[in-house]
């Protein structure tokens, strides 16, 4: 249940990642689905720790996919996010609400996965998709990758998204935590590729929730 706005205090503004008490309650619950705010907080923490990578806010992803249509709007988006041009590793938390068939106001998505854009020194761009429910966000990942491909020059003729082996979730609510856990592992690697998560042990998602919640509370002090 969402807290009513009267007692839903602003808890934290961490590098523009804003958490309210109702968001903290989601992190503290063992079975809650993480919303945009929780995801943005967890990914922003990661981005601060590993500054050479770019981590995008889900709200920014949604805005770019749904609202930036013509070349002018895409150029404007690029100017507002210049780090996208230069970074060789971009983490994009996506959910199925980012699929183009979803109109902007419709239901926000129900499943999170991680799209990673890897660029090598020769400007070759690869799109890797890590999904804890294999295949369920493939269409969304393809749509988001095609949209982001428009910001790289020269533009590729066809965008290939590689579905990568990813630890699978065992319930219906931990997808957001799987995105965070995958990104945490990938962020430490020199060479991110489709086999990067093949061997990793499953993160304890309940522990990860507790860590993120404790982290937020500590930062809020």
PDB file of C-alpha atoms in Angstrom:
ATOM      1  CA  UNK A   1       0.000   0.000   0.000  1.00  0.00           C
ATOM      2  CA  UNK A   2       1.295   3.429  -0.854  1.00  0.00           C
ATOM      3  CA  UNK A   3       1.634   5.813   2.030  1.00  0.00           C
ATOM      4  CA  UNK A   4      -0.623   8.808   1.641  1.00  0.00           C
ATOM      5  CA  UNK A   5       1.225  11.943   0.603  1.00  0.00           C
ATOM      6  CA  UNK A   6       0.616  13.616   3.952  1.00  0.00           C
ATOM      7  CA  UNK A   7       2.917  11.281   5.829  1.00  0.00           C
ATOM      8  CA  UNK A   8       5.080  10.398   2.840  1.00  0.00           C
ATOM      9  CA  UNK A   9       8.148  12.423   3.752  1.00  0.00           C
ATOM     10  CA  UNK A  10      11.037  13.136   1.422  1.00  0.00           C
ATOM     11  CA  UNK A  11      13.792  10.949   2.770  1.00  0.00           C
ATOM     12  CA  UNK A  12      16.730  11.655   0.531  1.00  0.00           C
ATOM     13  CA  UNK A  13      18.000  13.446  -2.540  1.00  0.00           C
ATOM     14  CA  UNK A  14      21.180  11.680  -3.592  1.00  0.00           C
ATOM     15  CA  UNK A  15      22.682  13.162  -6.784  1.00  0.00           C
ATOM     16  CA  UNK A  16      19.120  13.859  -8.012  1.00  0.00           C
ATOM     17  CA  UNK A  17      17.901  10.372  -7.069  1.00  0.00           C
ATOM     18  CA  UNK A  18      14.953  11.159  -4.825  1.00  0.00           C
ATOM     19  CA  UNK A  19      13.556   8.687  -2.297  1.00  0.00           C
ATOM     20  CA  UNK A  20      10.401   9.132  -0.234  1.00  0.00           C
ATOM     21  CA  UNK A  21       9.509   7.093   2.820  1.00  0.00           C
ATOM     22  CA  UNK A  22       7.107   5.040   0.680  1.00  0.00           C
ATOM     23  CA  UNK A  23      10.047   4.126  -1.579  1.00  0.00           C
ATOM     24  CA  UNK A  24      12.128   3.064   1.412  1.00  0.00           C
ATOM     25  CA  UNK A  25       9.221   0.838   2.477  1.00  0.00           C
ATOM     26  CA  UNK A  26       9.503  -0.963  -0.882  1.00  0.00           C
ATOM     27  CA  UNK A  27      13.198  -1.622  -0.295  1.00  0.00           C
ATOM     28  CA  UNK A  28      12.525  -2.803   3.246  1.00  0.00           C
ATOM     29  CA  UNK A  29       9.755  -5.171   2.191  1.00  0.00           C
ATOM     30  CA  UNK A  30      10.974  -8.661   1.277  1.00  0.00           C
ATOM     31  CA  UNK A  31       8.463  -9.007  -1.561  1.00  0.00           C
ATOM     32  CA  UNK A  32       7.780  -5.553  -3.029  1.00  0.00           C
ATOM     33  CA  UNK A  33       8.400  -4.733  -6.677  1.00  0.00           C
ATOM     34  CA  UNK A  34      10.928  -1.887  -6.953  1.00  0.00           C
ATOM     35  CA  UNK A  35       9.630   1.290  -8.572  1.00  0.00           C
ATOM     36  CA  UNK A  36      11.526   3.850 -10.694  1.00  0.00           C
ATOM     37  CA  UNK A  37      12.700   5.756  -7.619  1.00  0.00           C
ATOM     38  CA  UNK A  38      14.209   2.683  -5.943  1.00  0.00           C
ATOM     39  CA  UNK A  39      15.857   1.605  -9.174  1.00  0.00           C
ATOM     40  CA  UNK A  40      17.245   5.061  -9.826  1.00  0.00           C
ATOM     41  CA  UNK A  41      18.659   5.272  -6.296  1.00  0.00           C
ATOM     42  CA  UNK A  42      20.357   1.859  -6.504  1.00  0.00           C
ATOM     43  CA  UNK A  43      21.769   2.533  -9.970  1.00  0.00           C
ATOM     44  CA  UNK A  44      22.886   6.072  -9.073  1.00  0.00           C
ATOM     45  CA  UNK A  45      24.790   4.647  -6.098  1.00  0.00           C
ATOM     46  CA  UNK A  46      26.483   2.302  -8.516  1.00  0.00           C
ATOM     47  CA  UNK A  47      27.232   5.112 -10.950  1.00  0.00           C
ATOM     48  CA  UNK A  48      28.876   7.144  -8.186  1.00  0.00           C
ATOM     49  CA  UNK A  49      31.052   4.200  -7.225  1.00  0.00           C
ATOM     50  CA  UNK A  50      32.112   3.392 -10.796  1.00  0.00           C
ATOM     51  CA  UNK A  51      32.335   6.780 -12.411  1.00  0.00           C
ATOM     52  CA  UNK A  52      33.660   5.564 -15.769  1.00  0.00           C
ATOM     53  CA  UNK A  53      30.292   4.038 -16.572  1.00  0.00           C
ATOM     54  CA  UNK A  54      27.076   5.828 -17.371  1.00  0.00           C
ATOM     55  CA  UNK A  55      23.974   4.710 -15.489  1.00  0.00           C
ATOM     56  CA  UNK A  56      20.656   6.032 -16.774  1.00  0.00           C
ATOM     57  CA  UNK A  57      17.618   6.937 -14.699  1.00  0.00           C
ATOM     58  CA  UNK A  58      14.594   4.838 -15.787  1.00  0.00           C
ATOM     59  CA  UNK A  59      12.560   8.046 -16.055  1.00  0.00           C
ATOM     60  CA  UNK A  60      15.135   9.442 -18.503  1.00  0.00           C
ATOM     61  CA  UNK A  61      14.974   6.225 -20.528  1.00  0.00           C
ATOM     62  CA  UNK A  62      11.178   6.446 -20.660  1.00  0.00           C
ATOM     63  CA  UNK A  63      11.337  10.104 -21.688  1.00  0.00           C
ATOM     64  CA  UNK A  64      13.860   9.386 -24.449  1.00  0.00           C
ATOM     65  CA  UNK A  65      12.003   6.374 -25.827  1.00  0.00           C
ATOM     66  CA  UNK A  66       8.532   7.923 -25.790  1.00  0.00           C
ATOM     67  CA  UNK A  67       9.021  11.659 -26.143  1.00  0.00           C
ATOM     68  CA  UNK A  68      12.103  12.206 -28.329  1.00  0.00           C
ATOM     69  CA  UNK A  69      10.891  11.452 -31.807  1.00  0.00           C
ATOM     70  CA  UNK A  70      12.425  13.699 -34.435  1.00  0.00           C
ATOM     71  CA  UNK A  71      16.090  14.457 -35.053  1.00  0.00           C
ATOM     72  CA  UNK A  72      15.961  17.810 -33.216  1.00  0.00           C
ATOM     73  CA  UNK A  73      14.613  16.211 -30.058  1.00  0.00           C
ATOM     74  CA  UNK A  74      17.231  13.471 -30.196  1.00  0.00           C
ATOM     75  CA  UNK A  75      20.001  16.052 -30.658  1.00  0.00           C
ATOM     76  CA  UNK A  76      18.657  18.004 -27.702  1.00  0.00           C
ATOM     77  CA  UNK A  77      18.634  14.849 -25.585  1.00  0.00           C
ATOM     78  CA  UNK A  78      22.261  14.218 -26.579  1.00  0.00           C
ATOM     79  CA  UNK A  79      23.277  17.727 -25.571  1.00  0.00           C
ATOM     80  CA  UNK A  80      21.652  17.204 -22.195  1.00  0.00           C
ATOM     81  CA  UNK A  81      23.441  13.864 -21.737  1.00  0.00           C
ATOM     82  CA  UNK A  82      26.884  14.377 -23.306  1.00  0.00           C
ATOM     83  CA  UNK A  83      28.361  11.455 -21.357  1.00  0.00           C
ATOM     84  CA  UNK A  84      26.466   9.085 -23.672  1.00  0.00           C
ATOM     85  CA  UNK A  85      28.757  10.113 -26.538  1.00  0.00           C
ATOM     86  CA  UNK A  86      31.969   9.325 -24.705  1.00  0.00           C
ATOM     87  CA  UNK A  87      31.288   6.430 -22.342  1.00  0.00           C
ATOM     88  CA  UNK A  88      32.222   2.919 -23.420  1.00  0.00           C
ATOM     89  CA  UNK A  89      29.792   1.283 -20.983  1.00  0.00           C
ATOM     90  CA  UNK A  90      26.196   2.413 -20.503  1.00  0.00           C
ATOM     91  CA  UNK A  91      23.801   0.684 -18.093  1.00  0.00           C
ATOM     92  CA  UNK A  92      20.134   1.121 -18.972  1.00  0.00           C
ATOM     93  CA  UNK A  93      17.529  -0.295 -16.582  1.00  0.00           C
ATOM     94  CA  UNK A  94      14.503  -0.980 -18.766  1.00  0.00           C
ATOM     95  CA  UNK A  95      11.023  -2.172 -18.018  1.00  0.00           C
ATOM     96  CA  UNK A  96       8.252  -3.340 -20.275  1.00  0.00           C
ATOM     97  CA  UNK A  97       6.568   0.035 -19.853  1.00  0.00           C
ATOM     98  CA  UNK A  98       9.324   1.368 -22.133  1.00  0.00           C
ATOM     99  CA  UNK A  99       8.007  -0.664 -25.078  1.00  0.00           C
ATOM    100  CA  UNK A 100       6.762   1.647 -27.835  1.00  0.00           C
ATOM    101  CA  UNK A 101       3.312   0.041 -27.852  1.00  0.00           C
ATOM    102  CA  UNK A 102       2.765   1.438 -24.378  1.00  0.00           C
ATOM    103  CA  UNK A 103       1.420   4.930 -24.580  1.00  0.00           C
ATOM    104  CA  UNK A 104       3.144   7.372 -22.260  1.00  0.00           C
ATOM    105  CA  UNK A 105       0.350   7.465 -19.672  1.00  0.00           C
ATOM    106  CA  UNK A 106      -0.419   3.804 -19.633  1.00  0.00           C
ATOM    107  CA  UNK A 107       0.571   1.386 -16.903  1.00  0.00           C
ATOM    108  CA  UNK A 108       4.219   1.674 -15.950  1.00  0.00           C
ATOM    109  CA  UNK A 109       6.002  -1.584 -16.647  1.00  0.00           C
ATOM    110  CA  UNK A 110       5.911  -4.685 -14.515  1.00  0.00           C
ATOM    111  CA  UNK A 111       9.267  -6.275 -15.296  1.00  0.00           C
ATOM    112  CA  UNK A 112      12.790  -4.824 -15.073  1.00  0.00           C
ATOM    113  CA  UNK A 113      15.814  -6.006 -17.015  1.00  0.00           C
ATOM    114  CA  UNK A 114      19.216  -4.550 -17.893  1.00  0.00           C
ATOM    115  CA  UNK A 115      20.348  -3.358 -21.308  1.00  0.00           C
ATOM    116  CA  UNK A 116      24.088  -2.685 -21.517  1.00  0.00           C
ATOM    117  CA  UNK A 117      25.635  -0.721 -24.368  1.00  0.00           C
ATOM    118  CA  UNK A 118      29.308  -1.588 -24.829  1.00  0.00           C
ATOM    119  CA  UNK A 119      31.493   0.463 -27.139  1.00  0.00           C
ATOM    120  CA  UNK A 120      35.021  -0.495 -28.113  1.00  0.00           C
ATOM    121  CA  UNK A 121      37.891   1.772 -29.175  1.00  0.00           C
ATOM    122  CA  UNK A 122      36.944   1.440 -32.823  1.00  0.00           C
ATOM    123  CA  UNK A 123      33.472   2.801 -32.142  1.00  0.00           C
ATOM    124  CA  UNK A 124      31.819  -0.594 -32.541  1.00  0.00           C
ATOM    125  CA  UNK A 125      28.626  -0.630 -30.471  1.00  0.00           C
ATOM    126  CA  UNK A 126      27.177  -3.818 -28.974  1.00  0.00           C
ATOM    127  CA  UNK A 127      23.855  -4.209 -27.171  1.00  0.00           C
ATOM    128  CA  UNK A 128      23.745  -6.831 -24.419  1.00  0.00           C
ATOM    129  CA  UNK A 129      20.525  -7.707 -22.615  1.00  0.00           C
ATOM    130  CA  UNK A 130      20.529  -9.340 -19.179  1.00  0.00           C
ATOM    131  CA  UNK A 131      17.049 -10.529 -18.193  1.00  0.00           C
ATOM    132  CA  UNK A 132      16.242 -12.506 -15.048  1.00  0.00           C
ATOM    133  CA  UNK A 133      13.117 -13.911 -16.732  1.00  0.00           C
ATOM    134  CA  UNK A 134      14.715 -15.015 -19.956  1.00  0.00           C
ATOM    135  CA  UNK A 135      13.023 -13.624 -23.052  1.00  0.00           C
ATOM    136  CA  UNK A 136      10.288 -11.643 -21.348  1.00  0.00           C
ATOM    137  CA  UNK A 137      11.731  -8.184 -22.099  1.00  0.00           C
ATOM    138  CA  UNK A 138      13.339  -9.037 -25.447  1.00  0.00           C
ATOM    139  CA  UNK A 139      10.967  -6.843 -27.477  1.00  0.00           C
ATOM    140  CA  UNK A 140      11.433  -3.897 -25.137  1.00  0.00           C
ATOM    141  CA  UNK A 141      15.215  -4.296 -25.208  1.00  0.00           C
ATOM    142  CA  UNK A 142      15.142  -4.300 -29.016  1.00  0.00           C
ATOM    143  CA  UNK A 143      12.995  -1.158 -29.135  1.00  0.00           C
ATOM    144  CA  UNK A 144      15.151   0.700 -26.600  1.00  0.00           C
ATOM    145  CA  UNK A 145      18.385  -0.372 -28.340  1.00  0.00           C
ATOM    146  CA  UNK A 146      17.071   0.806 -31.704  1.00  0.00           C
ATOM    147  CA  UNK A 147      16.192   4.155 -30.187  1.00  0.00           C
ATOM    148  CA  UNK A 148      19.613   4.579 -28.555  1.00  0.00           C
ATOM    149  CA  UNK A 149      21.338   3.541 -31.773  1.00  0.00           C
ATOM    150  CA  UNK A 150      20.177   6.852 -33.233  1.00  0.00           C
ATOM    151  CA  UNK A 151      22.626   8.747 -31.028  1.00  0.00           C
ATOM    152  CA  UNK A 152      25.722   6.932 -32.295  1.00  0.00           C
ATOM    153  CA  UNK A 153      27.426   7.863 -35.542  1.00  0.00           C
ATOM    154  CA  UNK A 154      27.510   6.250 -37.996  1.00  0.00           C
ATOM    155  CA  UNK A 155      24.133   4.727 -37.439  1.00  0.00           C
ATOM    156  CA  UNK A 156      24.012   0.959 -37.897  1.00  0.00           C
ATOM    157  CA  UNK A 157      21.626  -0.514 -40.441  1.00  0.00           C
ATOM    158  CA  UNK A 158      20.398  -3.176 -38.102  1.00  0.00           C
ATOM    159  CA  UNK A 159      20.597  -3.286 -34.333  1.00  0.00           C
ATOM    160  CA  UNK A 160      21.306  -6.691 -32.872  1.00  0.00           C
ATOM    161  CA  UNK A 161      20.508  -7.223 -29.199  1.00  0.00           C
ATOM    162  CA  UNK A 162      22.294 -10.222 -27.710  1.00  0.00           C
ATOM    163  CA  UNK A 163      20.237 -12.047 -25.077  1.00  0.00           C
ATOM    164  CA  UNK A 164      22.842 -12.960 -22.455  1.00  0.00           C
ATOM    165  CA  UNK A 165      22.843 -15.776 -19.951  1.00  0.00           C
ATOM    166  CA  UNK A 166      21.639 -14.287 -16.661  1.00  0.00           C
ATOM    167  CA  UNK A 167      20.834 -15.753 -13.235  1.00  0.00           C
ATOM    168  CA  UNK A 168      17.065 -16.324 -13.242  1.00  0.00           C
ATOM    169  CA  UNK A 169      14.706 -15.041 -10.577  1.00  0.00           C
ATOM    170  CA  UNK A 170      12.690 -17.521  -8.569  1.00  0.00           C
ATOM    171  CA  UNK A 171       9.699 -15.265  -7.822  1.00  0.00           C
ATOM    172  CA  UNK A 172       7.592 -12.535  -9.352  1.00  0.00           C
ATOM    173  CA  UNK A 173       8.986  -9.493  -7.547  1.00  0.00           C
ATOM    174  CA  UNK A 174      12.794  -9.503  -7.490  1.00  0.00           C
ATOM    175  CA  UNK A 175      13.440  -8.393 -11.098  1.00  0.00           C
ATOM    176  CA  UNK A 176      14.642  -4.935 -10.072  1.00  0.00           C
ATOM    177  CA  UNK A 177      17.108  -6.403  -7.609  1.00  0.00           C
ATOM    178  CA  UNK A 178      18.417  -8.738 -10.289  1.00  0.00           C
ATOM    179  CA  UNK A 179      19.123  -5.694 -12.471  1.00  0.00           C
ATOM    180  CA  UNK A 180      21.046  -4.059  -9.619  1.00  0.00           C
ATOM    181  CA  UNK A 181      22.931  -7.263  -8.799  1.00  0.00           C
ATOM    182  CA  UNK A 182      23.872  -7.832 -12.453  1.00  0.00           C
ATOM    183  CA  UNK A 183      25.005  -4.239 -12.892  1.00  0.00           C
ATOM    184  CA  UNK A 184      27.091  -4.434  -9.712  1.00  0.00           C
ATOM    185  CA  UNK A 185      28.975  -7.440 -11.091  1.00  0.00           C
ATOM    186  CA  UNK A 186      29.340  -6.066 -14.627  1.00  0.00           C
ATOM    187  CA  UNK A 187      30.604  -2.718 -13.355  1.00  0.00           C
ATOM    188  CA  UNK A 188      33.701  -4.388 -11.926  1.00  0.00           C
ATOM    189  CA  UNK A 189      34.652  -6.116 -15.197  1.00  0.00           C
ATOM    190  CA  UNK A 190      37.176  -4.905 -17.749  1.00  0.00           C
ATOM    191  CA  UNK A 191      35.553  -6.656 -20.662  1.00  0.00           C
ATOM    192  CA  UNK A 192      31.773  -6.913 -20.551  1.00  0.00           C
ATOM    193  CA  UNK A 193      30.402  -9.472 -23.000  1.00  0.00           C
ATOM    194  CA  UNK A 194      27.562 -11.954 -23.380  1.00  0.00           C
ATOM    195  CA  UNK A 195      29.316 -14.497 -21.161  1.00  0.00           C
ATOM    196  CA  UNK A 196      30.038 -12.111 -18.299  1.00  0.00           C
ATOM    197  CA  UNK A 197      27.368 -13.508 -15.970  1.00  0.00           C
ATOM    198  CA  UNK A 198      27.712 -17.173 -16.935  1.00  0.00           C
ATOM    199  CA  UNK A 199      29.580 -18.231 -13.857  1.00  0.00           C
ATOM    200  CA  UNK A 200      28.354 -15.892 -11.173  1.00  0.00           C
ATOM    201  CA  UNK A 201      26.655 -17.146  -8.064  1.00  0.00           C
ATOM    202  CA  UNK A 202      23.115 -15.983  -7.458  1.00  0.00           C
ATOM    203  CA  UNK A 203      23.120 -12.893  -5.258  1.00  0.00           C
ATOM    204  CA  UNK A 204      20.999 -13.131  -2.111  1.00  0.00           C
ATOM    205  CA  UNK A 205      18.264 -10.687  -3.133  1.00  0.00           C
ATOM    206  CA  UNK A 206      16.863 -10.349   0.381  1.00  0.00           C
ATOM    207  CA  UNK A 207      20.320  -9.315   1.622  1.00  0.00           C
ATOM    208  CA  UNK A 208      20.645  -6.885  -1.281  1.00  0.00           C
ATOM    209  CA  UNK A 209      17.330  -5.253  -0.320  1.00  0.00           C
ATOM    210  CA  UNK A 210      18.516  -4.842   3.261  1.00  0.00           C
ATOM    211  CA  UNK A 211      21.831  -3.369   2.093  1.00  0.00           C
ATOM    212  CA  UNK A 212      20.113  -0.838  -0.192  1.00  0.00           C
ATOM    213  CA  UNK A 213      17.599   0.146   2.499  1.00  0.00           C
ATOM    214  CA  UNK A 214      20.306   0.548   5.151  1.00  0.00           C
ATOM    215  CA  UNK A 215      22.353   2.559   2.670  1.00  0.00           C
ATOM    216  CA  UNK A 216      19.448   4.930   2.021  1.00  0.00           C
ATOM    217  CA  UNK A 217      18.785   5.398   5.719  1.00  0.00           C
ATOM    218  CA  UNK A 218      22.465   6.109   6.382  1.00  0.00           C
ATOM    219  CA  UNK A 219      22.670   8.649   3.544  1.00  0.00           C
ATOM    220  CA  UNK A 220      19.484  10.348   4.768  1.00  0.00           C
ATOM    221  CA  UNK A 221      20.993  11.163   8.161  1.00  0.00           C
TER     222      UNK A 221
END
